[in-house]
Amino acid sequence: MKTDRYTFLISSGIIILFVLVAVLFTEPLADFMTSLQAGIVGSFGWFYILVVGLFLLFIIGVFVSPYGAVKLGREDDEPEFSYASWFAMLFSAGMGIGLLFYGVAEPVLHYTSPPFGEGGTLDAARQAMTLTYLHWGLHAWAVYIVVGLSLAYFAYRHGLPLTIRSTLYPLLGERIHGPIGRAVDIFAIFGTLFGVATSLGVGVMQVNAGLDYLGLMDVGLGNQLWLIAGITLIATASVASGLGRGIRRLSELNMVAGLLLLVFVFAVGPTVWILFELVDSIGRYIQTLPYASFRTMPFAGIEWQASWTMFYWGWWISWAPFVGMFIARVSKGRTIREFIGGVLFAPVLLSFVWFSVFGGTALHMEVFGAGGMAAAVEESVPTALFAMLDRLPLPVVSSAIGTLMVGTFFVTSADSGALVMDIISSNGDPEPPMASRLFWAVLTGTIAAVLLVVGGLGALQTAAIATALPFSLVMILMCVSLVNALSAERRHLSQGRAAYGMAGAAVMGGDEVLAHLPEEDWRQRLQAVTGRADERTGAAAPGLKEARRQAADFITGAALPAFKQIARELERQRRTTEIAVERYSAGITVLRDGNEEFSYTVRSRAYHPWTFAFPELETEDEPWIAQAEVILRGGLHKNLPLEGADKDTVLRDFVAEYAKWMGW
């Protein structure tokens, strides 16, 4: 019942149709995908370069803006995972397989075939690391953040479903629940499926290469298909165990194994040279970043860009629904600035270190050593990692660890992708049905196998680039939507503070309430907090009993009847409500599809009129006054005068505040 049948059936139906076409018309489909990639890159390559550069500028702008202090959730929400677990999960889901596949190969390939100048030179070597940093640096994670930040903000801050269509609520309104919203989710499922399948295809090619090096399995398409079947089976078991157990533990295992391999290569490789190269490459990356972000090479031809930068930008965009959804799912309770800072800078720095250690070691072997790395990479990209490890001590042990890492990264990508697709097709439910989760895990492995059969690495690249084009348009709308919502929230809160005096009388700190009372008389101070009579004498403060009665009567005679009337009316509008009542407070929560949409609480209290502003002027015979406070979703407080107030007062005020909330 949780599953959105239309989103699920349409998306899965089209994907299954693609599988059938691939089986029945393998060669024509391969030719079509080749021409499709050429057409998209030739006509829209400039668009990929432009939009990804703008995404990075957008994220940096939000990071330094006042919006950075906004929490992705309610003000009292705390992060579910520690920094270590959080970072391990987002990194493993983000690009684990890619780092292993391209960590050695890409710098060497840029060295032998650079976009500018002659290959095999020292200038080509320097250029190789800068280009690798560009493809795996800030741009990739900025793409992920656009989706992840939008999802986390609208889902945890405003209670909308954790699904892609919710990010467009300020632009589409209630239409996100109709055909337009479902179309957005279907595009997201396509992007996730083909993006993850691309990584799985790349990963299984490298697992096969590692097992071949260890003498356990020959390289071949048949063996790769068997590997996909076996690892997909493991991924379905991980999916079944849930986020907190399977995915988290495998992610942490990935990080431990990765760090062990990283430290090993760093220690036995050209350690000091790697440090020099790392610092130099970071400097060159920062220096060339503005131009490289928008470089399209119109006078040199787009062949190199099509094979590298445009492919990567398409790959990251196609992965964005998957990684964005996943990092949103594990980031509830963090502020926007904390989210952007953690997701943008920490993984990028580790990626730079990874490429400098693995790619830098391979370049050092080629440029200053005996050579041979360039020839090994040209012969087979999947075996590049093992060719480099073979030239270091303990090659069998390190290659076994590398193969294990590729396998576990394969599993975490598959089960994370299946979880995300299931969440999208289940109306944003963070705990979607198990049966459909297993279905998506199996379908992801099937698509990876189909793409390998149809065209290998070229088909994988085409799938990533093609699915990214429509979703990039959705991401642009996400940015507009997020800015609209953050601006509206800032205006809403500013107006609320100005109108209700949030920094003044309506909200007191404990020190302000107790400042006028002697510190040694703790009983008197406690009485001031609770507002109760002095238990030592049994005497009540002047007018306190009457003020309390008036406050309680307002709850039972005005607030509660108003809430019951509101609940009956909202039932006609397909909303459900929950009413909570205590002696001096009553609240109503509006639910839509089981999710909280709005809450409104009235709390009555008795106090001295001078207590808040001038406690030193208070006297013992000062009369007590009954006052009502309204507490709204989002943390806004305001005073509601009781004099002349009745049920209609509460009704009018509820509708006015509900309208303000839904309006922005």
mmCIF file of N, CA, C and O in Angstrom, residues 266-306:
data_model
loop_
_atom_site.group_PDB
_atom_site.id
_atom_site.type_symbol
_atom_site.label_atom_id
_atom_site.label_comp_id
_atom_site.label_asym_id
_atom_site.label_seq_id
_atom_site.Cartn_x
_atom_site.Cartn_y
_atom_site.Cartn_z
ATOM 1 N N PHE A 266 50.922 4.538 -0.156
ATOM 2 C CA PHE A 266 51.641 5.761 0.206
ATOM 3 C C PHE A 266 52.971 5.438 0.882
ATOM 4 O O PHE A 266 53.997 6.095 0.625
ATOM 5 N N ALA A 267 52.985 4.406 1.747
ATOM 6 C CA ALA A 267 54.196 4.079 2.503
ATOM 7 C C ALA A 267 55.262 3.421 1.644
ATOM 8 O O ALA A 267 56.457 3.727 1.775
ATOM 9 N N VAL A 268 54.853 2.512 0.751
ATOM 10 C CA VAL A 268 55.852 1.782 -0.041
ATOM 11 C C VAL A 268 56.134 2.454 -1.369
ATOM 12 O O VAL A 268 57.091 2.088 -2.068
ATOM 13 N N GLY A 269 55.310 3.444 -1.762
ATOM 14 C CA GLY A 269 55.542 4.172 -3.003
ATOM 15 C C GLY A 269 56.485 5.345 -2.799
ATOM 16 O O GLY A 269 57.140 5.467 -1.747
ATOM 17 N N PRO A 270 56.537 6.262 -3.745
ATOM 18 C CA PRO A 270 57.410 7.447 -3.617
ATOM 19 C C PRO A 270 56.787 8.481 -2.675
ATOM 20 O O PRO A 270 56.236 9.497 -3.108
ATOM 21 N N THR A 271 56.895 8.228 -1.376
ATOM 22 C CA THR A 271 56.129 8.962 -0.365
ATOM 23 C C THR A 271 56.351 10.470 -0.440
ATOM 24 O O THR A 271 55.397 11.255 -0.529
ATOM 25 N N VAL A 272 57.598 10.890 -0.374
ATOM 26 C CA VAL A 272 57.891 12.327 -0.354
ATOM 27 C C VAL A 272 57.457 12.978 -1.660
ATOM 28 O O VAL A 272 56.874 14.077 -1.673
ATOM 29 N N TRP A 273 57.712 12.308 -2.772
ATOM 30 C CA TRP A 273 57.312 12.862 -4.076
ATOM 31 C C TRP A 273 55.796 13.029 -4.149
ATOM 32 O O TRP A 273 55.291 14.003 -4.716
ATOM 33 N N ILE A 274 55.041 12.074 -3.594
ATOM 34 C CA ILE A 274 53.579 12.166 -3.596
ATOM 35 C C ILE A 274 53.126 13.419 -2.851
ATOM 36 O O ILE A 274 52.196 14.118 -3.294
ATOM 37 N N LEU A 275 53.765 13.723 -1.723
ATOM 38 C CA LEU A 275 53.390 14.920 -0.965
ATOM 39 C C LEU A 275 53.667 16.187 -1.769
ATOM 40 O O LEU A 275 52.840 17.112 -1.791
ATOM 41 N N PHE A 276 54.818 16.246 -2.425
ATOM 42 C CA PHE A 276 55.113 17.400 -3.285
ATOM 43 C C PHE A 276 54.056 17.523 -4.395
ATOM 44 O O PHE A 276 53.547 18.608 -4.683
ATOM 45 N N GLU A 277 53.777 16.392 -5.028
ATOM 46 C CA GLU A 277 52.821 16.398 -6.136
ATOM 47 C C GLU A 277 51.419 16.784 -5.675
ATOM 48 O O GLU A 277 50.695 17.512 -6.366
ATOM 49 N N LEU A 278 50.992 16.318 -4.497
ATOM 50 C CA LEU A 278 49.664 16.632 -3.966
ATOM 51 C C LEU A 278 49.501 18.136 -3.764
ATOM 52 O O LEU A 278 48.508 18.736 -4.210
ATOM 53 N N VAL A 279 50.472 18.756 -3.122
ATOM 54 C CA VAL A 279 50.397 20.201 -2.871
ATOM 55 C C VAL A 279 50.407 20.975 -4.181
ATOM 56 O O VAL A 279 49.620 21.911 -4.387
ATOM 57 N N ASP A 280 51.296 20.582 -5.092
ATOM 58 C CA ASP A 280 51.395 21.271 -6.381
ATOM 59 C C ASP A 280 50.099 21.134 -7.188
ATOM 60 O O ASP A 280 49.615 22.104 -7.784
ATOM 61 N N SER A 281 49.515 19.933 -7.207
ATOM 62 C CA SER A 281 48.306 19.699 -8.002
ATOM 63 C C SER A 281 47.104 20.439 -7.434
ATOM 64 O O SER A 281 46.266 20.943 -8.191
ATOM 65 N N ILE A 282 47.003 20.514 -6.102
ATOM 66 C CA ILE A 282 45.906 21.280 -5.500
ATOM 67 C C ILE A 282 46.022 22.749 -5.882
ATOM 68 O O ILE A 282 45.026 23.413 -6.209
ATOM 69 N N GLY A 283 47.243 23.264 -5.852
ATOM 70 C CA GLY A 283 47.444 24.662 -6.240
ATOM 71 C C GLY A 283 47.068 24.910 -7.690
ATOM 72 O O GLY A 283 46.396 25.901 -8.009
ATOM 73 N N ARG A 284 47.488 24.018 -8.590
ATOM 74 C CA ARG A 284 47.143 24.174 -10.005
ATOM 75 C C ARG A 284 45.638 24.020 -10.221
ATOM 76 O O ARG A 284 45.053 24.701 -11.061
ATOM 77 N N TYR A 285 45.015 23.140 -9.463
ATOM 78 C CA TYR A 285 43.571 22.954 -9.578
ATOM 79 C C TYR A 285 42.824 24.230 -9.201
ATOM 80 O O TYR A 285 41.921 24.681 -9.926
ATOM 81 N N ILE A 286 43.200 24.812 -8.073
ATOM 82 C CA ILE A 286 42.543 26.050 -7.630
ATOM 83 C C ILE A 286 42.792 27.183 -8.629
ATOM 84 O O ILE A 286 41.899 27.973 -8.933
ATOM 85 N N GLN A 287 44.020 27.243 -9.144
ATOM 86 C CA GLN A 287 44.380 28.310 -10.079
ATOM 87 C C GLN A 287 43.586 28.217 -11.380
ATOM 88 O O GLN A 287 43.129 29.232 -11.924
ATOM 89 N N THR A 288 43.388 27.020 -11.883
ATOM 90 C CA THR A 288 42.728 26.843 -13.184
ATOM 91 C C THR A 288 41.225 26.597 -13.068
ATOM 92 O O THR A 288 40.544 26.484 -14.092
ATOM 93 N N LEU A 289 40.703 26.512 -11.850
ATOM 94 C CA LEU A 289 39.305 26.126 -11.656
ATOM 95 C C LEU A 289 38.311 27.050 -12.361
ATOM 96 O O LEU A 289 37.376 26.551 -13.018
ATOM 97 N N PRO A 290 38.439 28.386 -12.265
ATOM 98 C CA PRO A 290 37.422 29.231 -12.918
ATOM 99 C C PRO A 290 37.304 28.987 -14.415
ATOM 100 O O PRO A 290 36.194 28.838 -14.940
ATOM 101 N N TYR A 291 38.446 28.933 -15.108
ATOM 102 C CA TYR A 291 38.386 28.710 -16.553
ATOM 103 C C TYR A 291 37.973 27.282 -16.883
ATOM 104 O O TYR A 291 37.129 27.046 -17.758
ATOM 105 N N ALA A 292 38.552 26.311 -16.170
ATOM 106 C CA ALA A 292 38.257 24.908 -16.473
ATOM 107 C C ALA A 292 36.785 24.580 -16.250
ATOM 108 O O ALA A 292 36.243 23.682 -16.903
ATOM 109 N N SER A 293 36.124 25.303 -15.344
ATOM 110 C CA SER A 293 34.717 25.023 -15.058
ATOM 111 C C SER A 293 33.829 25.288 -16.259
ATOM 112 O O SER A 293 32.751 24.679 -16.388
ATOM 113 N N PHE A 294 34.237 26.194 -17.141
ATOM 114 C CA PHE A 294 33.401 26.564 -18.292
ATOM 115 C C PHE A 294 34.122 26.339 -19.627
ATOM 116 O O PHE A 294 33.743 26.896 -20.636
ATOM 117 N N ARG A 295 35.148 25.494 -19.633
ATOM 118 C CA ARG A 295 35.927 25.247 -20.843
ATOM 119 C C ARG A 295 35.191 24.253 -21.752
ATOM 120 O O ARG A 295 34.877 23.136 -21.352
ATOM 121 N N THR A 296 34.923 24.657 -22.986
ATOM 122 C CA THR A 296 34.256 23.784 -23.959
ATOM 123 C C THR A 296 35.135 23.449 -25.161
ATOM 124 O O THR A 296 34.743 22.635 -25.993
ATOM 125 N N MET A 297 36.299 24.084 -25.289
ATOM 126 C CA MET A 297 37.270 23.803 -26.354
ATOM 127 C C MET A 297 36.655 23.901 -27.750
ATOM 128 O O MET A 297 36.749 22.964 -28.561
ATOM 129 N N PRO A 298 35.993 25.008 -28.098
ATOM 130 C CA PRO A 298 35.322 25.095 -29.400
ATOM 131 C C PRO A 298 36.288 25.097 -30.579
ATOM 132 O O PRO A 298 35.903 24.696 -31.686
ATOM 133 N N PHE A 299 37.534 25.532 -30.377
ATOM 134 C CA PHE A 299 38.478 25.609 -31.492
ATOM 135 C C PHE A 299 39.321 24.351 -31.646
ATOM 136 O O PHE A 299 39.979 24.167 -32.664
ATOM 137 N N ALA A 300 39.315 23.504 -30.632
ATOM 138 C CA ALA A 300 40.119 22.283 -30.696
ATOM 139 C C ALA A 300 39.269 21.050 -30.962
ATOM 140 O O ALA A 300 39.801 19.948 -31.101
ATOM 141 N N GLY A 301 37.951 21.218 -31.040
ATOM 142 C CA GLY A 301 37.073 20.066 -31.221
ATOM 143 C C GLY A 301 36.647 19.491 -29.884
ATOM 144 O O GLY A 301 37.320 19.670 -28.864
ATOM 145 N N ILE A 302 35.517 18.792 -29.889
ATOM 146 C CA ILE A 302 34.956 18.323 -28.617
ATOM 147 C C ILE A 302 35.229 16.845 -28.361
ATOM 148 O O ILE A 302 34.668 16.265 -27.419
ATOM 149 N N GLU A 303 36.089 16.222 -29.174
ATOM 150 C CA GLU A 303 36.295 14.784 -29.022
ATOM 151 C C GLU A 303 36.811 14.443 -27.627
ATOM 152 O O GLU A 303 36.316 13.515 -26.971
ATOM 153 N N TRP A 304 37.834 15.178 -27.175
ATOM 154 C CA TRP A 304 38.379 14.873 -25.854
ATOM 155 C C TRP A 304 37.353 15.174 -24.766
ATOM 156 O O TRP A 304 37.166 14.371 -23.838
ATOM 157 N N GLN A 305 36.668 16.322 -24.858
ATOM 158 C CA GLN A 305 35.655 16.677 -23.872
ATOM 159 C C GLN A 305 34.533 15.644 -23.833
ATOM 160 O O GLN A 305 34.014 15.318 -22.768
ATOM 161 N N ALA A 306 34.152 15.132 -24.999
ATOM 162 C CA ALA A 306 33.071 14.152 -25.046
ATOM 163 C C ALA A 306 33.444 12.874 -24.314
ATOM 164 O O ALA A 306 32.606 12.252 -23.650
#
